[in-house]
């Protein structure tokens, strides 16, 4: 190959460069690289490493920004949003303090989420996982959802094994245990105790490697934590998810139908709001439940399809999109049964 | 926490380590000196005999000493001072020395602090190749950890022209004149360490 085929600045393909510090040291030892050249290579590799670190930091920043944006997009949940922002500020400042050589609080960030089902606990847990990844607290930022059956086994030793396995899967992320109080349901002799002990141990020994979130109804969670001081003392943050207000539920419904390229008729929206307002105190467990809204809408979509096909076409675009109050029919179809 | 001493052969690293450790308060020895009993007072002369030599690169199994550094009211912080084999300006024919040089570089990469010693005595005026080693070493050290150039044998730099030259090359705050022999500048080196420790995360 003639020398003119290579621009002056192109690296000579015959001159291999060491690809890692380890390789530099090996080449020094074997005599392939004079020490002074080794110094140059080590410096190059160091600055390359610093550069990739800087770019991962910027993607970490993106992670934080997108997690917070997603949080902001959630309807309602004002106190939850405020607490998550506090959490972010706290982690941020602890990291800055550490950089400045000041005492920093290295407490684990295990949490309790209380609230009715369908109030956004899992969604927020998933956002928190990614936020903590972006902040450098968690390596992977994934969410592992679990409930009693995932932790508690059927024979002696089985529970410890299942709990360990679950914790191992959650390392680097968030382990979210829904209806956590059910672990204490069976009393002293129940295998659930073994699972609780395993969790306490993981909360202590593996802090920094995973965050455990215990979730459930407020009253039950209160009892559960009161009777398990080992768990309670390791909780850094208690987040309460208030029930959605009727207006918030309507906003959630509007958002859900838009995502599916449907729309609520004007009447359907007004009636739904009135219905939720009426039911608010009568069915305390289910009012304020976004999951109920989703089930309602999914059924409404099926009912609309039946209605349209009975009518026969052709259909306007609007007709294909609109869900009426009759489609919603919240008192039909056993929707109030616990989900 | 490790302060790693680096430099070209015969810069005075080993003598600086022994005398500076003695100055700070020697707690224990390891590496090539692990067999030595904890020396008191005169015990150091044995170390000097074994590890300090005008023949470059004679010692291939460098010394490390644990010292205690009292930094403010927090009390004693223990710090390891680690010697390394001198980095020569030219290729090295002996495999044993090459291995020791590679090991020294590995230790440099792990350093918490770096002391880069440069001989400023009149009979050690560097060749361009030797100056290149110090320049490269300085640039690398800066990327690894807080580092300080110790212009050693400064008691012999009459008129101070070599120290001035180093300050011109590397910046006045990067260079501290010291003497491993007369202990000139030891107080300043200790102050530098204490200052760095206040900035380091615990
Ligand atoms: N005048 C004077 N001589 C010194 C001083 N420091 C060291 N020396 C002498 O310089 C020579 C080399 O000292 P060492 O401490 O063995 O040098 P080194 O940097 O460890 O050398 P290598 O192990 O070969 O890399 C010895 O003869 C020391 O006595 C100093 O401050 N002043
Ligand atoms: Mg030496």
Coordinates of C-alpha atoms and ligand atoms in Angstrom, one line a residue:
Chain A
X1 CA 0.0 0.0 0.0
X2 CA 1.5 3.4 -1.0
X3 CA 2.0 5.9 1.8
X4 CA -0.2 8.5 -0.1
X5 CA -3.3 6.4 0.4
X6 CA -3.1 7.3 4.1
X7 CA -3.7 10.9 5.1
X8 CA -0.9 12.2 7.4
X9 CA -3.1 12.0 10.5
X10 CA -4.4 8.5 10.1
X11 CA -3.1 6.0 12.6
X12 CA -0.6 3.6 11.2
X13 CA -2.5 0.3 11.0
X14 CA 0.7 -1.6 11.8
X15 CA 1.1 0.3 15.1
X16 CA -1.3 -1.3 17.5
X17 CA -2.2 0.8 20.5
X18 CA -2.8 -0.8 23.9
X19 CA -6.5 -0.9 24.6
X20 CA -6.5 -0.9 28.4
X21 CA -4.3 0.2 31.3
X22 CA -3.8 -3.5 32.0
X23 CA -2.5 -4.0 28.5
X24 CA -0.1 -1.0 28.9
X25 CA 1.4 -2.6 32.0
X26 CA 1.7 -6.0 30.3
X27 CA 3.5 -4.4 27.3
X28 CA 5.9 -2.5 29.7
X29 CA 6.7 -5.8 31.4
X30 CA 7.3 -7.6 28.2
X31 CA 9.5 -4.8 26.9
X32 CA 7.2 -4.0 24.0
X33 CA 6.6 -0.5 25.3
X34 CA 9.3 1.9 26.7
X35 CA 8.2 3.3 30.0
X36 CA 7.9 6.9 28.7
X37 CA 5.5 5.8 26.0
X38 CA 3.5 3.8 28.6
X39 CA 2.9 7.1 30.5
X40 CA 1.4 8.7 27.4
X41 CA -0.8 5.7 26.7
X42 CA -2.0 5.6 30.3
X43 CA -2.9 9.3 30.1
X44 CA -4.8 8.7 26.8
X45 CA -6.7 5.8 28.3
X46 CA -7.5 7.8 31.5
X47 CA -8.9 10.7 29.6
X48 CA -10.9 8.4 27.3
X49 CA -12.4 6.8 30.5
X50 CA -13.1 10.2 31.9
X51 CA -14.9 11.1 28.7
X52 CA -17.2 8.1 28.7
X53 CA -17.9 8.8 32.3
X54 CA -18.9 12.3 31.4
X55 CA -21.3 11.0 28.7
X56 CA -22.9 8.4 30.9
X57 CA -23.4 11.2 33.4
X58 CA -25.3 13.2 30.8
X59 CA -27.5 10.3 29.9
X60 CA -28.0 9.8 33.7
X61 CA -29.2 13.4 33.7
X62 CA -31.6 12.6 30.9
X63 CA -32.9 9.7 32.9
X64 CA -33.6 12.0 35.8
X65 CA -35.3 14.6 33.6
X66 CA -37.5 12.0 31.9
X67 CA -38.5 10.4 35.2
X68 CA -39.5 13.8 36.6
X69 CA -41.4 14.7 33.4
X70 CA -43.3 11.4 33.6
X71 CA -44.1 12.1 37.3
X72 CA -45.4 15.6 36.4
X73 CA -47.6 14.1 33.7
X74 CA -49.4 12.0 36.3
X75 CA -52.8 13.4 37.1
X76 CA -53.3 14.6 40.7
X77 CA -50.9 13.1 43.4
X78 CA -49.6 16.5 44.4
X79 CA -48.2 15.4 47.8
X80 CA -46.5 12.4 46.1
X81 CA -44.9 14.6 43.5
X82 CA -43.6 16.9 46.2
X83 CA -42.1 14.0 48.2
X84 CA -40.4 12.5 45.2
X85 CA -38.9 15.9 44.4
X86 CA -37.8 16.1 47.9
X87 CA -36.2 12.7 47.6
X88 CA -34.4 13.8 44.5
X89 CA -33.1 17.0 46.1
X90 CA -32.0 15.0 49.1
X91 CA -30.0 12.5 47.1
X92 CA -28.6 15.3 45.0
X93 CA -27.4 17.3 47.9
X94 CA -25.9 14.3 49.7
X95 CA -23.9 13.5 46.6
X96 CA -22.7 17.1 46.5
X97 CA -21.8 17.1 50.2
X98 CA -19.8 13.9 49.6
X99 CA -18.0 15.5 46.7
X100 CA -17.2 18.4 49.0
X101 CA -15.9 16.1 51.7
X102 CA -18.7 16.8 54.1
X103 CA -20.6 14.3 56.1
X104 CA -23.3 12.8 54.0
X105 CA -26.2 10.7 55.0
X106 CA -25.8 7.3 53.4
X107 CA -29.0 5.9 54.7
X108 CA -30.9 3.4 52.7
X109 CA -33.9 4.7 50.8
X110 CA -36.4 2.0 51.6
X111 CA -40.0 3.3 51.4
X112 CA -43.5 2.7 52.4
X113 CA -46.3 3.6 49.9
X114 CA -49.8 3.7 51.4
X115 CA -53.0 4.2 49.5
X116 CA -55.9 2.4 48.0
X117 CA -55.3 0.1 45.0
X118 CA -55.2 2.0 41.7
X119 CA -53.9 5.2 43.2
X120 CA -50.6 5.1 41.2
X121 CA -48.3 3.4 43.7
X122 CA -46.8 1.0 41.1
X123 CA -46.5 3.7 38.5
X124 CA -44.7 6.0 40.9
X125 CA -42.5 3.1 42.1
X126 CA -41.4 2.5 38.5
X127 CA -40.6 6.2 38.1
X128 CA -38.7 6.3 41.4
X129 CA -36.6 3.4 40.3
X130 CA -35.5 5.2 37.1
X131 CA -35.0 8.4 39.0
X132 CA -32.7 6.7 41.5
X133 CA -30.8 5.1 38.6
X134 CA -30.4 8.5 37.1
X135 CA -29.1 9.9 40.4
X136 CA -26.6 7.1 40.6
X137 CA -28.2 5.4 43.6
X138 CA -29.3 2.3 41.7
X139 CA -27.3 0.5 39.1
X140 CA -30.1 -0.9 37.0
X141 CA -33.3 1.0 37.9
X142 CA -35.7 -1.8 37.1
X143 CA -38.8 -2.6 39.1
X144 CA -39.6 -6.1 40.4
X145 CA -43.2 -6.4 41.6
X146 CA -44.0 -9.0 44.1
X147 CA -46.7 -10.1 46.5
X148 CA -46.9 -12.6 49.3
X149 CA -47.0 -15.7 47.0
X150 CA -43.7 -14.6 45.4
X151 CA -41.9 -14.6 48.8
X152 CA -43.6 -17.2 50.9
X153 CA -43.1 -20.9 50.3
X154 CA -44.8 -24.1 51.3
X155 CA -42.2 -25.9 53.4
X156 CA -39.4 -25.1 55.8
X157 CA -36.5 -23.4 54.0
X158 CA -38.6 -22.8 50.9
X159 CA -39.5 -19.2 52.0
X160 CA -35.9 -18.2 52.6
X161 CA -35.0 -19.5 49.2
X162 CA -37.8 -17.8 47.4
X163 CA -37.1 -14.5 49.2
X164 CA -33.4 -14.7 48.4
X165 CA -34.2 -15.4 44.7
X166 CA -36.6 -12.4 44.5
X167 CA -34.0 -10.1 46.2
X168 CA -31.4 -11.3 43.8
X169 CA -33.6 -10.4 40.8
X170 CA -34.2 -7.0 42.3
X171 CA -30.6 -6.1 42.9
X172 CA -29.7 -2.8 41.3
X173 CA -33.4 -1.8 41.2
X174 CA -36.6 -1.5 43.3
X175 CA -38.3 -4.4 44.9
X176 CA -42.0 -3.5 45.2
X177 CA -44.0 -5.6 47.5
X178 CA -47.7 -5.0 47.2
X179 CA -50.0 -5.7 50.2
X180 CA -46.9 -6.3 52.2
X181 CA -48.9 -6.7 55.4
X182 CA -50.1 -10.0 54.1
X183 CA -46.7 -11.4 55.0
X184 CA -47.7 -11.1 58.7
X185 CA -51.1 -12.4 58.1
X186 CA -50.6 -16.0 59.3
X187 CA -49.3 -15.1 62.8
X188 CA -46.2 -16.3 64.6
X189 CA -45.8 -19.7 63.0
X190 CA -46.5 -18.6 59.4
X191 CA -43.7 -18.8 56.9
X192 CA -44.4 -15.1 56.2
X193 CA -42.2 -14.3 59.2
X194 CA -39.2 -15.9 57.5
X195 CA -39.9 -13.7 54.5
X196 CA -40.0 -10.6 56.7
X197 CA -36.7 -11.5 58.3
X198 CA -35.2 -12.0 54.9
X199 CA -36.4 -8.6 53.9
X200 CA -35.1 -6.9 57.0
X201 CA -31.7 -8.5 56.4
X202 CA -31.6 -7.4 52.8
X203 CA -32.7 -3.8 53.8
X204 CA -29.7 -3.6 56.0
X205 CA -27.0 -5.6 54.2
X206 CA -27.8 -4.7 50.7
X207 CA -28.6 -1.0 51.1
X208 CA -27.1 0.8 48.2
X209 CA -27.8 -2.2 46.0
X210 CA -31.5 -2.2 46.1
X211 CA -34.5 -0.2 47.4
X212 CA -37.4 -2.0 48.9
X213 CA -40.9 -0.4 48.7
X214 CA -43.6 -1.9 50.9
X215 CA -47.1 -1.0 49.7
X216 CA -50.6 -1.4 50.8
X217 CA -53.7 0.1 52.4
X218 CA -52.9 2.8 55.0
X219 CA -54.5 1.2 58.1
X220 CA -53.1 -2.3 57.4
X221 CA -49.6 -0.9 56.7
X222 CA -49.7 1.0 59.9
X223 CA -50.4 -2.1 61.9
X224 CA -47.8 -4.1 59.9
X225 CA -45.0 -1.6 60.6
X226 CA -46.0 -1.2 64.2
X227 CA -45.7 -4.9 64.8
X228 CA -42.5 -5.2 62.8
X229 CA -40.1 -2.6 64.3
X230 CA -37.2 -4.1 62.3
X231 CA -38.9 -3.1 59.1
X232 CA -40.1 0.3 60.4
X233 CA -36.7 1.4 61.5
X234 CA -35.3 0.9 58.1
X235 CA -37.9 2.9 56.2
X236 CA -36.6 6.3 55.1
X237 CA -39.7 7.6 53.4
X238 CA -43.4 7.2 53.9
X239 CA -45.4 8.3 50.9
X240 CA -49.2 8.5 51.1
X241 CA -51.2 8.2 47.9
X242 CA -54.5 10.1 48.4
X243 CA -57.6 8.8 46.6
X244 CA -58.2 10.6 43.4
X245 CA -60.9 13.3 43.5
X246 CA -63.9 12.8 41.2
X247 CA -62.4 15.6 39.0
X248 CA -59.1 13.9 38.8
X249 CA -60.7 10.6 37.9
X250 CA -62.6 12.3 35.1
X251 CA -59.3 13.8 33.9
X252 CA -57.7 10.3 34.1
X253 CA -60.6 8.9 32.1
X254 CA -60.2 11.6 29.5
X255 CA -56.5 10.9 29.3
X256 CA -57.1 7.1 28.9
X257 CA -59.6 7.4 26.1
X258 CA -57.4 9.9 24.3
X259 CA -54.5 7.4 24.4
X260 CA -56.8 4.8 22.8
X261 CA -58.0 7.3 20.2
X262 CA -61.5 7.5 21.7
X263 CA -63.4 10.4 23.2
X264 CA -66.1 10.8 25.9
X265 CA -69.3 12.4 24.8
X266 CA -70.0 15.6 26.6
X267 CA -72.9 13.9 28.4
X268 CA -70.7 10.9 29.4
X269 CA -68.1 13.2 31.0
X270 CA -70.7 15.2 32.9
X271 CA -72.6 12.1 34.1
X272 CA -69.4 10.3 35.1
X273 CA -68.3 13.3 37.2
X274 CA -71.7 13.4 38.9
X275 CA -71.8 9.7 39.4
X276 CA -68.3 9.7 41.0
X277 CA -69.3 12.6 43.2
X278 CA -72.3 10.7 44.4
X279 CA -70.4 7.5 45.1
X280 CA -67.5 9.2 46.8
X281 CA -68.5 8.4 50.3
X282 CA -70.6 5.4 49.7
X283 CA -67.9 3.2 48.4
X284 CA -64.8 4.4 50.0
X285 CA -62.5 1.6 48.9
X286 CA -63.2 2.0 45.2
X287 CA -63.9 5.7 44.7
X288 CA -60.6 7.3 43.9
X289 CA -59.4 4.2 42.1
X290 CA -57.9 4.7 38.6
X291 CA -58.0 1.0 38.0
X292 CA -61.7 1.1 38.3
X293 CA -61.8 3.9 35.6
X294 CA -59.7 1.8 33.3
X295 CA -61.9 -1.2 33.7
X296 CA -64.9 1.0 33.1
X297 CA -63.5 2.4 29.9
X298 CA -62.4 -0.9 28.6
X299 CA -65.8 -2.3 29.1
X300 CA -67.3 0.8 27.5
X301 CA -65.2 0.3 24.4
X302 CA -66.6 -3.2 24.0
X303 CA -70.1 -2.0 24.6
X304 CA -69.6 0.8 22.0
X305 CA -68.5 -1.8 19.4
X306 CA -71.6 -3.9 20.0
X307 CA -73.8 -0.8 19.8
X308 CA -72.3 0.3 16.5
X309 CA -72.4 -3.1 14.9
X310 CA -76.1 -3.5 15.8
X311 CA -76.8 -0.1 14.1
X312 CA -74.9 -0.9 10.9
X313 CA -72.6 1.4 8.9
X314 CA -71.3 3.5 7.4
X315 CA -69.7 5.1 10.4
X316 CA -68.4 8.6 10.7
X317 CA -65.0 9.1 12.3
X318 CA -66.7 10.8 15.2
X319 CA -69.1 7.9 15.7
X320 CA -66.2 5.4 15.7
X321 CA -64.5 7.5 18.5
X322 CA -67.3 8.5 20.8
X323 CA -68.1 6.7 24.0
X324 CA -71.5 7.6 25.4
X325 CA -72.8 7.6 28.9
X326 CA -74.8 4.5 28.0
X327 CA -71.6 2.8 26.9
X328 CA -70.0 3.6 30.3
X329 CA -72.9 2.2 32.4
X330 CA -71.0 2.2 35.6
X331 CA -73.6 0.3 37.6
X332 CA -73.8 -2.6 35.2
X333 CA -71.4 -5.6 34.8
X334 CA -70.3 -6.0 38.4
X335 CA -67.7 -3.2 38.2
X336 CA -67.9 -2.4 41.8
X337 CA -66.6 -5.8 42.8
X338 CA -63.2 -5.6 44.4
X339 CA -60.5 -5.7 41.6
Chain B
X1 CA -5.4 5.8 51.4
X2 CA -2.1 5.8 49.7
X3 CA 0.4 8.5 48.8
X4 CA 2.5 7.0 46.0
X5 CA 6.0 8.3 45.4
X6 CA 7.1 8.3 41.8
X7 CA 9.9 9.7 39.7
X8 CA 13.0 8.8 37.7
X9 CA 15.7 6.6 39.2
X10 CA 17.8 8.2 41.9
X11 CA 15.4 11.1 42.5
X12 CA 15.5 10.3 46.2
X13 CA 12.1 8.6 46.6
X14 CA 13.3 5.9 49.0
X15 CA 15.2 8.3 51.3
X16 CA 12.3 10.7 51.2
X17 CA 9.8 7.9 52.2
X18 CA 11.9 6.8 55.1
X19 CA 12.6 10.2 56.5
X20 CA 9.2 11.6 55.8
X21 CA 7.5 8.6 57.5
X22 CA 9.8 9.1 60.4
X23 CA 8.8 12.8 60.5
X24 CA 5.0 12.1 60.4
X25 CA 5.2 9.2 62.8
X26 CA 6.0 5.7 61.5
X27 CA 3.5 3.0 62.5
X28 CA 4.5 0.1 60.4
X29 CA 6.2 -1.2 57.3
X30 CA 5.3 -3.5 54.5
X31 CA 6.5 -4.6 51.1
X32 CA 10.2 -5.2 50.8
X33 CA 10.6 -4.2 54.4
X34 CA 7.8 -6.3 55.9
X35 CA 10.4 -8.4 57.7
X36 CA 11.8 -5.4 59.6
X37 CA 10.8 -4.8 63.1
X38 CA 9.1 -1.5 63.7
X39 CA 12.2 0.7 63.8
X40 CA 12.7 3.3 66.5
X41 CA 15.2 6.1 66.1
X42 CA 18.4 4.5 65.0
X43 CA 16.4 1.6 63.4
X44 CA 16.0 3.8 60.4
X45 CA 19.6 3.6 59.4
X46 CA 19.1 -0.1 58.6
X47 CA 16.3 0.8 56.3
X48 CA 18.3 3.5 54.6
X49 CA 21.2 1.0 54.1
X50 CA 18.9 -1.5 52.4
X51 CA 16.6 0.8 50.4
X52 CA 18.6 4.0 49.6
X53 CA 21.4 3.8 47.0
X54 CA 23.2 6.0 44.6
X55 CA 23.0 3.2 42.1
X56 CA 19.7 3.7 40.1
X57 CA 17.1 1.0 40.2
X58 CA 19.0 -1.2 42.6
X59 CA 16.0 -1.9 44.8
X60 CA 13.2 -3.8 43.0
X61 CA 10.9 -4.6 45.8
X62 CA 9.8 -1.2 47.0
X63 CA 9.0 -0.1 50.5
X64 CA 5.7 1.0 51.9
X65 CA 5.2 2.6 55.3
X66 CA 2.0 3.3 57.3
X67 CA 2.1 6.7 59.0
X68 CA -0.3 8.6 61.1
X69 CA -1.3 12.0 60.1
X70 CA -3.0 14.2 62.6
X71 CA -5.4 16.4 60.7
X72 CA -7.2 18.8 63.0
X73 CA -9.4 17.7 65.9
X74 CA -10.5 14.5 64.1
X75 CA -7.1 13.1 65.2
X76 CA -4.9 10.6 63.5
X77 CA -5.6 9.5 60.0
X78 CA -3.5 6.6 58.8
X79 CA -1.9 6.9 55.4
X80 CA 0.3 4.6 53.5
X81 CA 3.4 6.0 51.8
X82 CA 4.4 3.8 48.9
X83 CA 7.7 3.8 47.1
X84 CA 8.0 2.7 43.5
X85 CA 10.8 1.8 41.2
X86 CA 12.3 4.7 39.3
X87 CA 11.0 5.2 35.8
X88 CA 13.9 5.2 33.3
X89 CA 14.0 7.4 30.3
X90 CA 15.1 4.6 28.0
X91 CA 14.1 1.0 27.3
X92 CA 15.0 -1.4 30.1
X93 CA 16.9 -4.6 29.2
X94 CA 16.4 -6.4 32.5
X95 CA 13.0 -8.2 32.7
X96 CA 13.0 -7.9 36.5
X97 CA 13.2 -4.1 36.4
X98 CA 10.6 -4.0 33.7
X99 CA 8.2 -6.0 35.9
X100 CA 9.0 -3.7 38.8
X101 CA 8.3 -0.6 36.7
X102 CA 5.0 -2.0 35.5
X103 CA 4.1 -2.7 39.1
X104 CA 4.9 0.8 40.1
X105 CA 2.7 2.2 37.3
X106 CA -0.1 -0.1 38.6
X107 CA 0.3 1.4 42.0
X108 CA 0.4 4.9 40.6
X109 CA -3.0 4.3 38.9
X110 CA -4.4 3.4 42.3
X111 CA -3.0 6.4 44.2
X112 CA -5.0 8.7 46.5
X113 CA -2.2 11.2 46.4
X114 CA 0.9 11.4 44.3
X115 CA 4.3 12.8 45.1
X116 CA 6.4 13.2 42.0
X117 CA 10.1 13.6 43.0
X118 CA 12.5 15.3 40.7
X119 CA 16.2 15.6 41.5
X120 CA 17.3 19.2 41.4
X121 CA 21.0 18.7 42.4
X122 CA 23.5 20.2 40.0
X123 CA 24.9 16.9 38.8
X124 CA 21.4 15.7 37.8
X125 CA 20.6 18.2 35.0
X126 CA 18.2 16.2 32.8
X127 CA 18.6 15.3 29.2
X128 CA 15.6 16.0 26.9
X129 CA 14.6 12.4 27.2
X130 CA 14.7 12.6 31.0
X131 CA 12.7 15.8 31.0
X132 CA 10.1 14.1 28.7
X133 CA 9.6 11.4 31.4
X134 CA 8.9 14.0 34.0
X135 CA 6.6 15.9 31.8
X136 CA 4.6 12.8 30.9
X137 CA 4.6 11.6 34.5
X138 CA 3.3 15.0 35.6
X139 CA 0.5 15.0 33.0
X140 CA -0.6 11.5 34.0
X141 CA -0.4 12.1 37.7
X142 CA -2.7 15.1 37.4
X143 CA -5.3 12.9 35.8
X144 CA -5.1 10.3 38.5
X145 CA -5.1 12.1 41.9
X146 CA -4.0 15.3 43.7
X147 CA -0.3 15.4 42.9
X148 CA 2.7 17.5 44.0
X149 CA 6.1 17.8 42.4
X150 CA 8.8 17.6 45.1
X151 CA 12.0 19.2 43.9
X152 CA 14.3 17.0 45.9
X153 CA 17.9 17.6 47.0
X154 CA 16.9 21.3 47.0
X155 CA 19.6 21.9 49.6
X156 CA 22.1 21.2 46.8
X157 CA 20.4 23.5 44.3
X158 CA 22.5 26.5 45.2
X159 CA 21.0 29.7 43.8
X160 CA 17.8 27.8 43.3
X161 CA 17.9 27.9 39.5
X162 CA 16.7 24.3 39.0
X163 CA 13.7 24.8 41.3
X164 CA 12.9 28.0 39.4
X165 CA 13.0 26.1 36.1
X166 CA 10.6 23.5 37.4
X167 CA 8.2 26.2 38.6
X168 CA 8.3 27.8 35.2
X169 CA 7.6 24.4 33.6
X170 CA 4.9 23.1 35.9
X171 CA 3.5 26.2 37.6
X172 CA 4.6 27.7 40.9
X173 CA 2.0 25.9 43.0
X174 CA 2.7 22.5 41.6
X175 CA 6.3 22.5 42.9
X176 CA 7.7 22.3 46.4
X177 CA 11.4 22.4 47.1
X178 CA 12.4 19.7 49.6
X179 CA 15.3 17.8 50.8
X180 CA 14.9 14.1 51.8
X181 CA 18.3 14.4 53.4
X182 CA 18.0 17.6 55.6
X183 CA 14.2 17.4 55.9
X184 CA 13.8 20.8 54.3
X185 CA 10.2 21.4 53.3
X186 CA 8.7 18.5 55.2
X187 CA 6.4 20.8 57.1
X188 CA 5.0 22.1 53.8
X189 CA 4.5 18.6 52.4
X190 CA 2.5 17.7 55.5
X191 CA 0.4 20.8 55.2
X192 CA -0.3 20.0 51.6
X193 CA -1.5 16.5 52.7
X194 CA -3.7 17.9 55.5
X195 CA -5.2 20.4 53.1
X196 CA -6.0 17.6 50.5
X197 CA -7.5 15.4 53.2
X198 CA -9.9 18.1 54.2
X199 CA -11.2 18.1 50.7
X200 CA -11.3 14.3 50.3
X201 CA -14.5 12.5 50.9
X202 CA -14.2 10.5 54.2
Ligands
LIG1 N1 22.0 15.6 48.7 C1 20.9 14.8 48.7 N2 21.0 13.5 48.4 C2 19.8 12.8 48.4 C3 18.6 13.4 48.8 N3 17.7 12.5 48.7 C4 18.3 11.3 48.3 N4 19.6 11.6 48.1 C5 20.5 10.6 47.6 O1 20.2 10.2 46.3 C6 20.5 8.9 46.1 C7 19.3 8.1 45.6 O2 18.3 8.1 46.6 P1 17.2 7.0 46.6 O3 16.3 7.4 47.7 O4 17.8 5.7 46.6 O5 16.6 7.3 45.2 P2 15.3 6.6 44.5 O6 14.5 7.6 43.9 O7 14.7 5.7 45.5 O8 16.0 5.7 43.4 P3 15.5 4.4 42.7 O9 15.0 3.5 43.7 O10 16.7 3.9 41.9 O11 14.4 4.8 41.8 C8 21.0 8.3 47.4 O12 22.4 8.3 47.3 C9 20.5 9.3 48.4 O13 21.4 9.4 49.5 C10 18.6 14.8 49.2 O14 17.6 15.4 49.6 N5 19.8 15.5 49.1
LIG2 MG1 14.4 3.7 45.6

